[in-house]
PDB file of C-alpha atoms in Angstrom:
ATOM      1  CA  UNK A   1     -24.574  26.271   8.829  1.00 75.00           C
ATOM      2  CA  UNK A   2     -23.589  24.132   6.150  1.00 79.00           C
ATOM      3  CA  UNK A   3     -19.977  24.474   4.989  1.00 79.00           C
ATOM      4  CA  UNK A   4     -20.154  26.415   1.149  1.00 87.00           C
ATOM      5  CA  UNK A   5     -16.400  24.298   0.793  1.00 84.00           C
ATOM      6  CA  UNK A   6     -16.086  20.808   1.678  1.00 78.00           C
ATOM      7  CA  UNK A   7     -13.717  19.866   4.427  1.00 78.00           C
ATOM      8  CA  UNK A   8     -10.677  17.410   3.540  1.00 82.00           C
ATOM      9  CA  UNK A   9     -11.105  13.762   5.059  1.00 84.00           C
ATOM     10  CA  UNK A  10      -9.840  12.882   8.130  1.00 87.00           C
ATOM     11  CA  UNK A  11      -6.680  11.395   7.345  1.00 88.00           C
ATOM     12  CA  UNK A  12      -5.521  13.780   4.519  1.00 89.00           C
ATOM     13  CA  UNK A  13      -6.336  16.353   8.034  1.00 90.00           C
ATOM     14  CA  UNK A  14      -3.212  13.906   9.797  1.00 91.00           C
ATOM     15  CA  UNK A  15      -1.557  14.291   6.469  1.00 92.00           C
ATOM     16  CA  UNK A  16      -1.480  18.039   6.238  1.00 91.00           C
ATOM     17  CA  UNK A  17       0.666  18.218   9.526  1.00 93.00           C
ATOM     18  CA  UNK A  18       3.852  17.684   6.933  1.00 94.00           C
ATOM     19  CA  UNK A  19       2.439  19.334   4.046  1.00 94.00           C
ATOM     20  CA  UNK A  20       5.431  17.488   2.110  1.00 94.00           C
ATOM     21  CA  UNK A  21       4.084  14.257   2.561  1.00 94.00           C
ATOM     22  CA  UNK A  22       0.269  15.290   2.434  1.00 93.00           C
ATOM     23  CA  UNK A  23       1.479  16.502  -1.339  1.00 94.00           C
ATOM     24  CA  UNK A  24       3.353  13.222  -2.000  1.00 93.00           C
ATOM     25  CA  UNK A  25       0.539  11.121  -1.150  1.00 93.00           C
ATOM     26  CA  UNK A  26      -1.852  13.673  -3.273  1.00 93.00           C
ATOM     27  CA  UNK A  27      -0.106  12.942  -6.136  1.00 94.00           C
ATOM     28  CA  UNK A  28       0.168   8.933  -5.723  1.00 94.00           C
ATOM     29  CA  UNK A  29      -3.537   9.276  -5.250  1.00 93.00           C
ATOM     30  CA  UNK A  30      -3.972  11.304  -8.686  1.00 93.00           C
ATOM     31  CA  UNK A  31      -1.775   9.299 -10.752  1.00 94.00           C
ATOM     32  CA  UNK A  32      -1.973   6.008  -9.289  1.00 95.00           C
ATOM     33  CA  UNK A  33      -5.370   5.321  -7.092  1.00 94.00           C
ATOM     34  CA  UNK A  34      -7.320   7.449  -8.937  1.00 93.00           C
ATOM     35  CA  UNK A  35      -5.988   7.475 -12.060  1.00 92.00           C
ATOM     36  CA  UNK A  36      -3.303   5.715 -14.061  1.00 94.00           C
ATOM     37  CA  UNK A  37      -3.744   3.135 -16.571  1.00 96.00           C
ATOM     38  CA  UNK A  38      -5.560   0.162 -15.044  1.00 96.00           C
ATOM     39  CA  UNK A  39      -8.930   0.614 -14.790  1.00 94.00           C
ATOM     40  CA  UNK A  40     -10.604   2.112 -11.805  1.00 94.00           C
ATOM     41  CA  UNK A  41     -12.983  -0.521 -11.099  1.00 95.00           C
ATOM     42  CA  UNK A  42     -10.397  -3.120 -11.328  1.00 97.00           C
ATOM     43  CA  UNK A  43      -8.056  -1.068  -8.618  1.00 97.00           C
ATOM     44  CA  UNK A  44     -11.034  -1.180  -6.708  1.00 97.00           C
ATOM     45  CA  UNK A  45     -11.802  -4.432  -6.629  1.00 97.00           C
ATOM     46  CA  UNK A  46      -8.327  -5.419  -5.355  1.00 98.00           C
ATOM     47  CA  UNK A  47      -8.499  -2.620  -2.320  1.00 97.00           C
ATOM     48  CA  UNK A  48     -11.900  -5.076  -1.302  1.00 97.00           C
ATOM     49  CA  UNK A  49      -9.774  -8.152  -1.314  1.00 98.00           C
ATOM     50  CA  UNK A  50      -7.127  -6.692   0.958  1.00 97.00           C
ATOM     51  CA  UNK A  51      -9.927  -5.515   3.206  1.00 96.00           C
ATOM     52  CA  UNK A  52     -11.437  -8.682   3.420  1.00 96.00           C
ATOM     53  CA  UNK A  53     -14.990  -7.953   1.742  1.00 96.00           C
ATOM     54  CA  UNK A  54     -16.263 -11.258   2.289  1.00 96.00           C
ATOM     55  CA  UNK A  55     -18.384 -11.372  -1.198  1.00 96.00           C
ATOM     56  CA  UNK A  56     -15.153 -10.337  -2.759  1.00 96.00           C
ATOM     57  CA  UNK A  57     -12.894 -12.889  -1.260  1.00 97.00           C
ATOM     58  CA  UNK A  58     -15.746 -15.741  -1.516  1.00 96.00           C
ATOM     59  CA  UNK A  59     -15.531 -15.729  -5.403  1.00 95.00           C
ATOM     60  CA  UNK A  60     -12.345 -14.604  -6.125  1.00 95.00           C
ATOM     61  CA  UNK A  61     -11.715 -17.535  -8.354  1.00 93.00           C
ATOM     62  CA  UNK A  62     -14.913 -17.671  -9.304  1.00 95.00           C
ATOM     63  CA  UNK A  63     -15.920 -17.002 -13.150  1.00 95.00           C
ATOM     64  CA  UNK A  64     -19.410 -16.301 -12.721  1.00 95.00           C
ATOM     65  CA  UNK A  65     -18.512 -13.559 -10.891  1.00 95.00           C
ATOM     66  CA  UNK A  66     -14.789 -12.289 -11.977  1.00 96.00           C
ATOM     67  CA  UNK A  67     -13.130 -12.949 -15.473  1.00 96.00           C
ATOM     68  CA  UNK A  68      -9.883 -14.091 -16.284  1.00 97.00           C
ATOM     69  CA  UNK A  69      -7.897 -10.851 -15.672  1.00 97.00           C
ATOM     70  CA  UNK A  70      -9.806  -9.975 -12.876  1.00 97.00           C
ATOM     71  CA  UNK A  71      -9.058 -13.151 -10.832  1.00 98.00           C
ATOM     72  CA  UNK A  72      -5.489 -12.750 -11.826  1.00 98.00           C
ATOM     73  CA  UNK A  73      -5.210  -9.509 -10.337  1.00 98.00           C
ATOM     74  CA  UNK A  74      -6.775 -10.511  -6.899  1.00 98.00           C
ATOM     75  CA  UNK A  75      -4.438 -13.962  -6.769  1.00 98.00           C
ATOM     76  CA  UNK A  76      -1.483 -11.311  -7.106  1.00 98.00           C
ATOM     77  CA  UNK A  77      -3.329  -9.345  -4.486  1.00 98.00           C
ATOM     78  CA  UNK A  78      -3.546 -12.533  -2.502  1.00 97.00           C
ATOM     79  CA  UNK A  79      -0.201 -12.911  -2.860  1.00 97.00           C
ATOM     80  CA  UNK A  80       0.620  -9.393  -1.598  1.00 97.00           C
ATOM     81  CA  UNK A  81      -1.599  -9.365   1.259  1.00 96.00           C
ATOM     82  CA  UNK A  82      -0.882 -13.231   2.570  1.00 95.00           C
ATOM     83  CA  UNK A  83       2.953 -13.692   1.063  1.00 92.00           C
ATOM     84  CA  UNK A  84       1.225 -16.437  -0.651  1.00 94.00           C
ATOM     85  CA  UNK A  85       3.425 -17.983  -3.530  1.00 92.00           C
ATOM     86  CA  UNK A  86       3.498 -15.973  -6.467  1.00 94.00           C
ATOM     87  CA  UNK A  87       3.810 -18.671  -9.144  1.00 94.00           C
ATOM     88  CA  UNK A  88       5.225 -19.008 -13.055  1.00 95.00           C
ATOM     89  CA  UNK A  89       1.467 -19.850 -13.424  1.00 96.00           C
ATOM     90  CA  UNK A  90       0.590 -16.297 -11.603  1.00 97.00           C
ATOM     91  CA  UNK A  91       2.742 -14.298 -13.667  1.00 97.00           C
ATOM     92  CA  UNK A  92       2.046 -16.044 -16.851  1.00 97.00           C
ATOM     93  CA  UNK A  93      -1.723 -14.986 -16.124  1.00 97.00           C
ATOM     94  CA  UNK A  94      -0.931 -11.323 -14.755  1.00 98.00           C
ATOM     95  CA  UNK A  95       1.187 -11.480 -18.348  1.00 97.00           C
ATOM     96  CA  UNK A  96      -1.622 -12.615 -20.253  1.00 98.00           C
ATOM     97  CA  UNK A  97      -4.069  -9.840 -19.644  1.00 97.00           C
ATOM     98  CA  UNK A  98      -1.922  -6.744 -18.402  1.00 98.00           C
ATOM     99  CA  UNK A  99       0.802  -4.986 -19.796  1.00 97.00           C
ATOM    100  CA  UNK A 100       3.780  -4.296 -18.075  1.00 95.00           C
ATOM    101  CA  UNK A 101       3.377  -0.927 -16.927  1.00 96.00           C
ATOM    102  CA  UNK A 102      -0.287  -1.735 -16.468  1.00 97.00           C
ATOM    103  CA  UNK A 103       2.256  -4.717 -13.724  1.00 97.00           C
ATOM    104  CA  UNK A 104       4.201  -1.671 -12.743  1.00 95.00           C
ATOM    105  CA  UNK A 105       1.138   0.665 -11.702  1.00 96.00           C
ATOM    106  CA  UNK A 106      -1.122  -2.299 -10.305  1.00 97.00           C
ATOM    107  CA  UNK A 107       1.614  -3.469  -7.929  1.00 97.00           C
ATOM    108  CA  UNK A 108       2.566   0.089  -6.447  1.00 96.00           C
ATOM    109  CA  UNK A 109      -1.070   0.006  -6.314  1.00 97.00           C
ATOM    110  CA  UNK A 110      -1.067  -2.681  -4.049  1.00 97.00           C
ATOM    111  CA  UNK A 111       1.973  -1.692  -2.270  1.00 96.00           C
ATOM    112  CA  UNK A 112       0.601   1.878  -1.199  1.00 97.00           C
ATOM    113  CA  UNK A 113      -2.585   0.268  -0.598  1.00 97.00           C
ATOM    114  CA  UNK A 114      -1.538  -2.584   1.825  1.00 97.00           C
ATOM    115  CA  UNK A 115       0.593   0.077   3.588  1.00 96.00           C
ATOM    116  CA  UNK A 116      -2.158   2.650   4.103  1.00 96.00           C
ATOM    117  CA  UNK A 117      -4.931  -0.324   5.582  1.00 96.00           C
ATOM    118  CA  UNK A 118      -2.406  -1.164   8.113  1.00 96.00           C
ATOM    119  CA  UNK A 119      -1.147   2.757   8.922  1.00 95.00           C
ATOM    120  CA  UNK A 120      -4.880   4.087   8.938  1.00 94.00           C
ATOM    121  CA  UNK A 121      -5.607   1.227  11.492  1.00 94.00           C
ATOM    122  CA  UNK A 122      -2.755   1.738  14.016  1.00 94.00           C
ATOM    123  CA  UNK A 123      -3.421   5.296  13.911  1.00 93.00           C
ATOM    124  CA  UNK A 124      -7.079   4.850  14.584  1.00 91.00           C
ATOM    125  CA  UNK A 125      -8.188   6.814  11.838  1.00 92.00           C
ATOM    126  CA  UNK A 126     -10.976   5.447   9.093  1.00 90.00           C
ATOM    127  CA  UNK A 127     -10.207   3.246   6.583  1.00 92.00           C
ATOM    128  CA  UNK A 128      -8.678   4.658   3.108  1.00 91.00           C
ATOM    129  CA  UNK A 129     -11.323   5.539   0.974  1.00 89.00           C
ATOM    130  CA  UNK A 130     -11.502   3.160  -2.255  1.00 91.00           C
ATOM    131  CA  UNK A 131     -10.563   4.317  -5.377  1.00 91.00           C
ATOM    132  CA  UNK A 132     -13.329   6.425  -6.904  1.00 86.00           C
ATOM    133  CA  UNK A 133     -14.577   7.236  -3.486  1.00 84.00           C
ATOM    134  CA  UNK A 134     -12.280  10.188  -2.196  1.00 73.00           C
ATOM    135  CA  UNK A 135     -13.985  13.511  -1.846  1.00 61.00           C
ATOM    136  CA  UNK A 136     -12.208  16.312  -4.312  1.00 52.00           C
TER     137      UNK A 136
ATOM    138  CA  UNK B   1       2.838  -3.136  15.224  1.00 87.00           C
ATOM    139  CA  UNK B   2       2.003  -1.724  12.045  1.00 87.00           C
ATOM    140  CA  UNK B   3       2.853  -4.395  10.420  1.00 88.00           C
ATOM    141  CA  UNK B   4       1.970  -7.201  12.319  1.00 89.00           C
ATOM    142  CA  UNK B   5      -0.746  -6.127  14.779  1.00 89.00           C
ATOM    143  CA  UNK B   6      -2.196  -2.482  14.003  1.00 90.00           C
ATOM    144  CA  UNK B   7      -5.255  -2.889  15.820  1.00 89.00           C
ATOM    145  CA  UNK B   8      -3.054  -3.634  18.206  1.00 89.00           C
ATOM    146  CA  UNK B   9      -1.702  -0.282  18.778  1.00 88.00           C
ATOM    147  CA  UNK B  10      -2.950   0.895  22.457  1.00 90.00           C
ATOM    148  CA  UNK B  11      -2.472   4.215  24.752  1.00 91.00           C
ATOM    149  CA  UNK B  12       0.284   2.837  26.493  1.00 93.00           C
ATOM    150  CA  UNK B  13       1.867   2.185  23.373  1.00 93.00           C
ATOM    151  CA  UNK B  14       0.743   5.923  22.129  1.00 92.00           C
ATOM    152  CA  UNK B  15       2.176   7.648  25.630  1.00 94.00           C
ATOM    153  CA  UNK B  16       5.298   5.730  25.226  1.00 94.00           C
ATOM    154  CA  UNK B  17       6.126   7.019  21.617  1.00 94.00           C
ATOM    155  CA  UNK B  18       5.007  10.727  22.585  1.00 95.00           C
ATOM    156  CA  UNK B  19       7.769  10.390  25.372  1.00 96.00           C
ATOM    157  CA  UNK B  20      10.720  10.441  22.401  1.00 96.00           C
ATOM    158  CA  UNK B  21       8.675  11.976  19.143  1.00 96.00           C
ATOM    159  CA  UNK B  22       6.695  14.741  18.299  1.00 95.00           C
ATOM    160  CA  UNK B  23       3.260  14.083  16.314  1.00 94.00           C
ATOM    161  CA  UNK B  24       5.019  15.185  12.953  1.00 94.00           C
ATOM    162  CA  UNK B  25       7.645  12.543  13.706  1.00 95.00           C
ATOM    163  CA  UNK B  26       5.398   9.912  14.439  1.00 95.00           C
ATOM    164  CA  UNK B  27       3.520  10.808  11.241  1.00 94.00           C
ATOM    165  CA  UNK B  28       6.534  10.460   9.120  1.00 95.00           C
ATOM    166  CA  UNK B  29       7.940   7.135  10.635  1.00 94.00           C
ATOM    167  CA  UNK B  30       4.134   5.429  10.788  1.00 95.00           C
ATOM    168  CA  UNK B  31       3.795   6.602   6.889  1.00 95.00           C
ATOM    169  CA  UNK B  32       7.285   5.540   6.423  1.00 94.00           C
ATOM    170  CA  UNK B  33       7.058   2.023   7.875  1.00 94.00           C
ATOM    171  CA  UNK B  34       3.576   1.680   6.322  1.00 95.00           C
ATOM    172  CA  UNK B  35       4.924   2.699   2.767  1.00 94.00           C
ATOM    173  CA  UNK B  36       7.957   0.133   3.564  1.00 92.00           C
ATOM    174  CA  UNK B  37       6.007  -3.082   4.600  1.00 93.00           C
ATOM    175  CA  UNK B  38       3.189  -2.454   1.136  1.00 95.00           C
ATOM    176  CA  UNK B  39       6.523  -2.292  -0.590  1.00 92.00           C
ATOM    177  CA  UNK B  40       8.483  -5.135   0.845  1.00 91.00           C
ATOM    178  CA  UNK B  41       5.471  -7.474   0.113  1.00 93.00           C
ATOM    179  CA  UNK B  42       5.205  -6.451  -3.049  1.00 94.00           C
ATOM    180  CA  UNK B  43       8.250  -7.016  -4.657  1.00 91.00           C
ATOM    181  CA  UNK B  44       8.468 -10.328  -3.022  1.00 91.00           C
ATOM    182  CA  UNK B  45       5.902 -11.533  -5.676  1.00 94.00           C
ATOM    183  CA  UNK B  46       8.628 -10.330  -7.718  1.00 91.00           C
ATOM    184  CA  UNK B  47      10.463 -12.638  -6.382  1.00 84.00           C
ATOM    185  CA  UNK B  48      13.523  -9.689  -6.209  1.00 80.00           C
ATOM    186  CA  UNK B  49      14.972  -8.389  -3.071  1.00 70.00           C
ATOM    187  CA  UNK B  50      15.720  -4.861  -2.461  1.00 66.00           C
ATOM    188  CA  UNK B  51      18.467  -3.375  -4.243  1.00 65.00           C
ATOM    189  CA  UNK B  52      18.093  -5.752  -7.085  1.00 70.00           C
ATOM    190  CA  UNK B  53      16.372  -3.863  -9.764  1.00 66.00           C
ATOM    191  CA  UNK B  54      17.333  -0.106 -10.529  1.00 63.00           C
ATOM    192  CA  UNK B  55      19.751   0.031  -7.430  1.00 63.00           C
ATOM    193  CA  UNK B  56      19.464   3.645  -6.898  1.00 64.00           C
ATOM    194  CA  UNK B  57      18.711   3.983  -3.025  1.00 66.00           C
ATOM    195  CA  UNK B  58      19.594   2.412   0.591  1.00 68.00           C
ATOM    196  CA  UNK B  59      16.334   3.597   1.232  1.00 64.00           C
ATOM    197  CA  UNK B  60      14.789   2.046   4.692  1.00 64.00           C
ATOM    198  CA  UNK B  61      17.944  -0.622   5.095  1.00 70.00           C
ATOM    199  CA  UNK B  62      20.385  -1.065   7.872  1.00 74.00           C
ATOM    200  CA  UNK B  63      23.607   0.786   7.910  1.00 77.00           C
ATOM    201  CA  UNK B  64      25.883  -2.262   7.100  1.00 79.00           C
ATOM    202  CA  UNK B  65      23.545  -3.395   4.307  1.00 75.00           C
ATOM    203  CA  UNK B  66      23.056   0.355   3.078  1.00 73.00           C
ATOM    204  CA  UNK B  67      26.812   0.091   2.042  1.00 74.00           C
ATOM    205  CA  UNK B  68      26.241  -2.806  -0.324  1.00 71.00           C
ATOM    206  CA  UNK B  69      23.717  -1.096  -1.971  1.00 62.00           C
ATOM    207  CA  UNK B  70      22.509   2.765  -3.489  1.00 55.00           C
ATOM    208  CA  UNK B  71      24.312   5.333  -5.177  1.00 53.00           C
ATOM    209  CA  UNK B  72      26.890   5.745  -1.843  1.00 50.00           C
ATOM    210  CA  UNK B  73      28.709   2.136  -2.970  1.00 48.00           C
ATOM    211  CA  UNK B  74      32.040   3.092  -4.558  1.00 40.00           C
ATOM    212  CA  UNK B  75      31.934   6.213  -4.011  1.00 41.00           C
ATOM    213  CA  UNK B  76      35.036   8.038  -3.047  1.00 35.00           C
TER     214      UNK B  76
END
């Protein structure tokens, strides 16, 4: 019989063992993975780099395939992931095409991001879904 | 291992943490350390170190460090 209500994922299941922190991470998910003021696509696009999606990662600096802001972001996601050198020359871009709240929500973007990859694998469960992919 | 190796993470690993937390406890410290190490690499590209900027919490530090740091410092 096919379910008439669709079942959470299987992590926010984990989750919803401390209901406090299942409505916590709801709400970072709402306002900050889902929503918020950078661009969904963009959000996206850094969650591939920090998974390694090989086409991602091949042209990150590439401007046939990425423009200025967007290669910006995923050096600063580089520089998250790898504690690669964030530069005067790295911030000077991420200044040039972002405002700073736009800085503020893309980095706790990255932060919560980063954290979840490595939690979802040690706890065996499926990746994170990217943003614009998580079942409502 | 979260950090470093999470892949890493094996059933001897699992039956040793079940000996000294319960599930919801090993929820709360995984998402805890998780939420710490996004966070610690992030504000490195800040080039800031914890505390620096809006020092309103000893959040996740050691005791002797907490007492540098967060709303506790100074108080009576």
């Amino acid at each position: 019989m096919t379910p008439r209500i669709a079942p959470v994922g299987e992590a926010d299941a984990v989750l919803a063992r401390l209901p406090d922190l299942l409505a916590v991470h709801a709400e970072t998910r709402r306002n900050v993975i889902e929503g918020g003021l950078v661009d969904q696509d963009l959000k996206r696009l850094c969650a591939l780099y920090l998974a390694e999606d090989d086409d991602v990662v091949r042209h990150s600096d590439d401007p046939d395939h990425f423009d200025e802001r967007g290669r910006a972001a995923l050096r600063w996601t580089h520089a998250v992931g790898w504690q690669a050198p964030a530069d005067d020359t790295l911030w000077e871009a991420l200044h040039a095409h972002f405002t700073e709240p736009e800085l503020v929500e893309l980095g706790y973007f990255l932060h919560v991001t980063l954290g979840l990859m490595h939690l979802h694998r040690a706890f065996g469960l499926p990746a994170p879904p990217l943003p614009g992919e998580h079942a409502t | 291992m979260i950090i470093w190796n999470p892949e890493g993470v094996d059933d001897a690993l699992w039956r040793r943490l079940r000996e000294h937390f319960t599930e919801e406890e090993l929820l709360e410290l995984g998402y805890f350390s998780a939420y710490a190490f996004g966070g610690q690499r992030t504000i490195k590209t800040l080039d800031i170190g914890h505390g620096e900027v809006l020092n309103l919490t000893s959040l996740g530090l050691a005791p002797d460090v907490a007492e540098t740091v967060g709303p506790e410092r100074g108080r009576a």
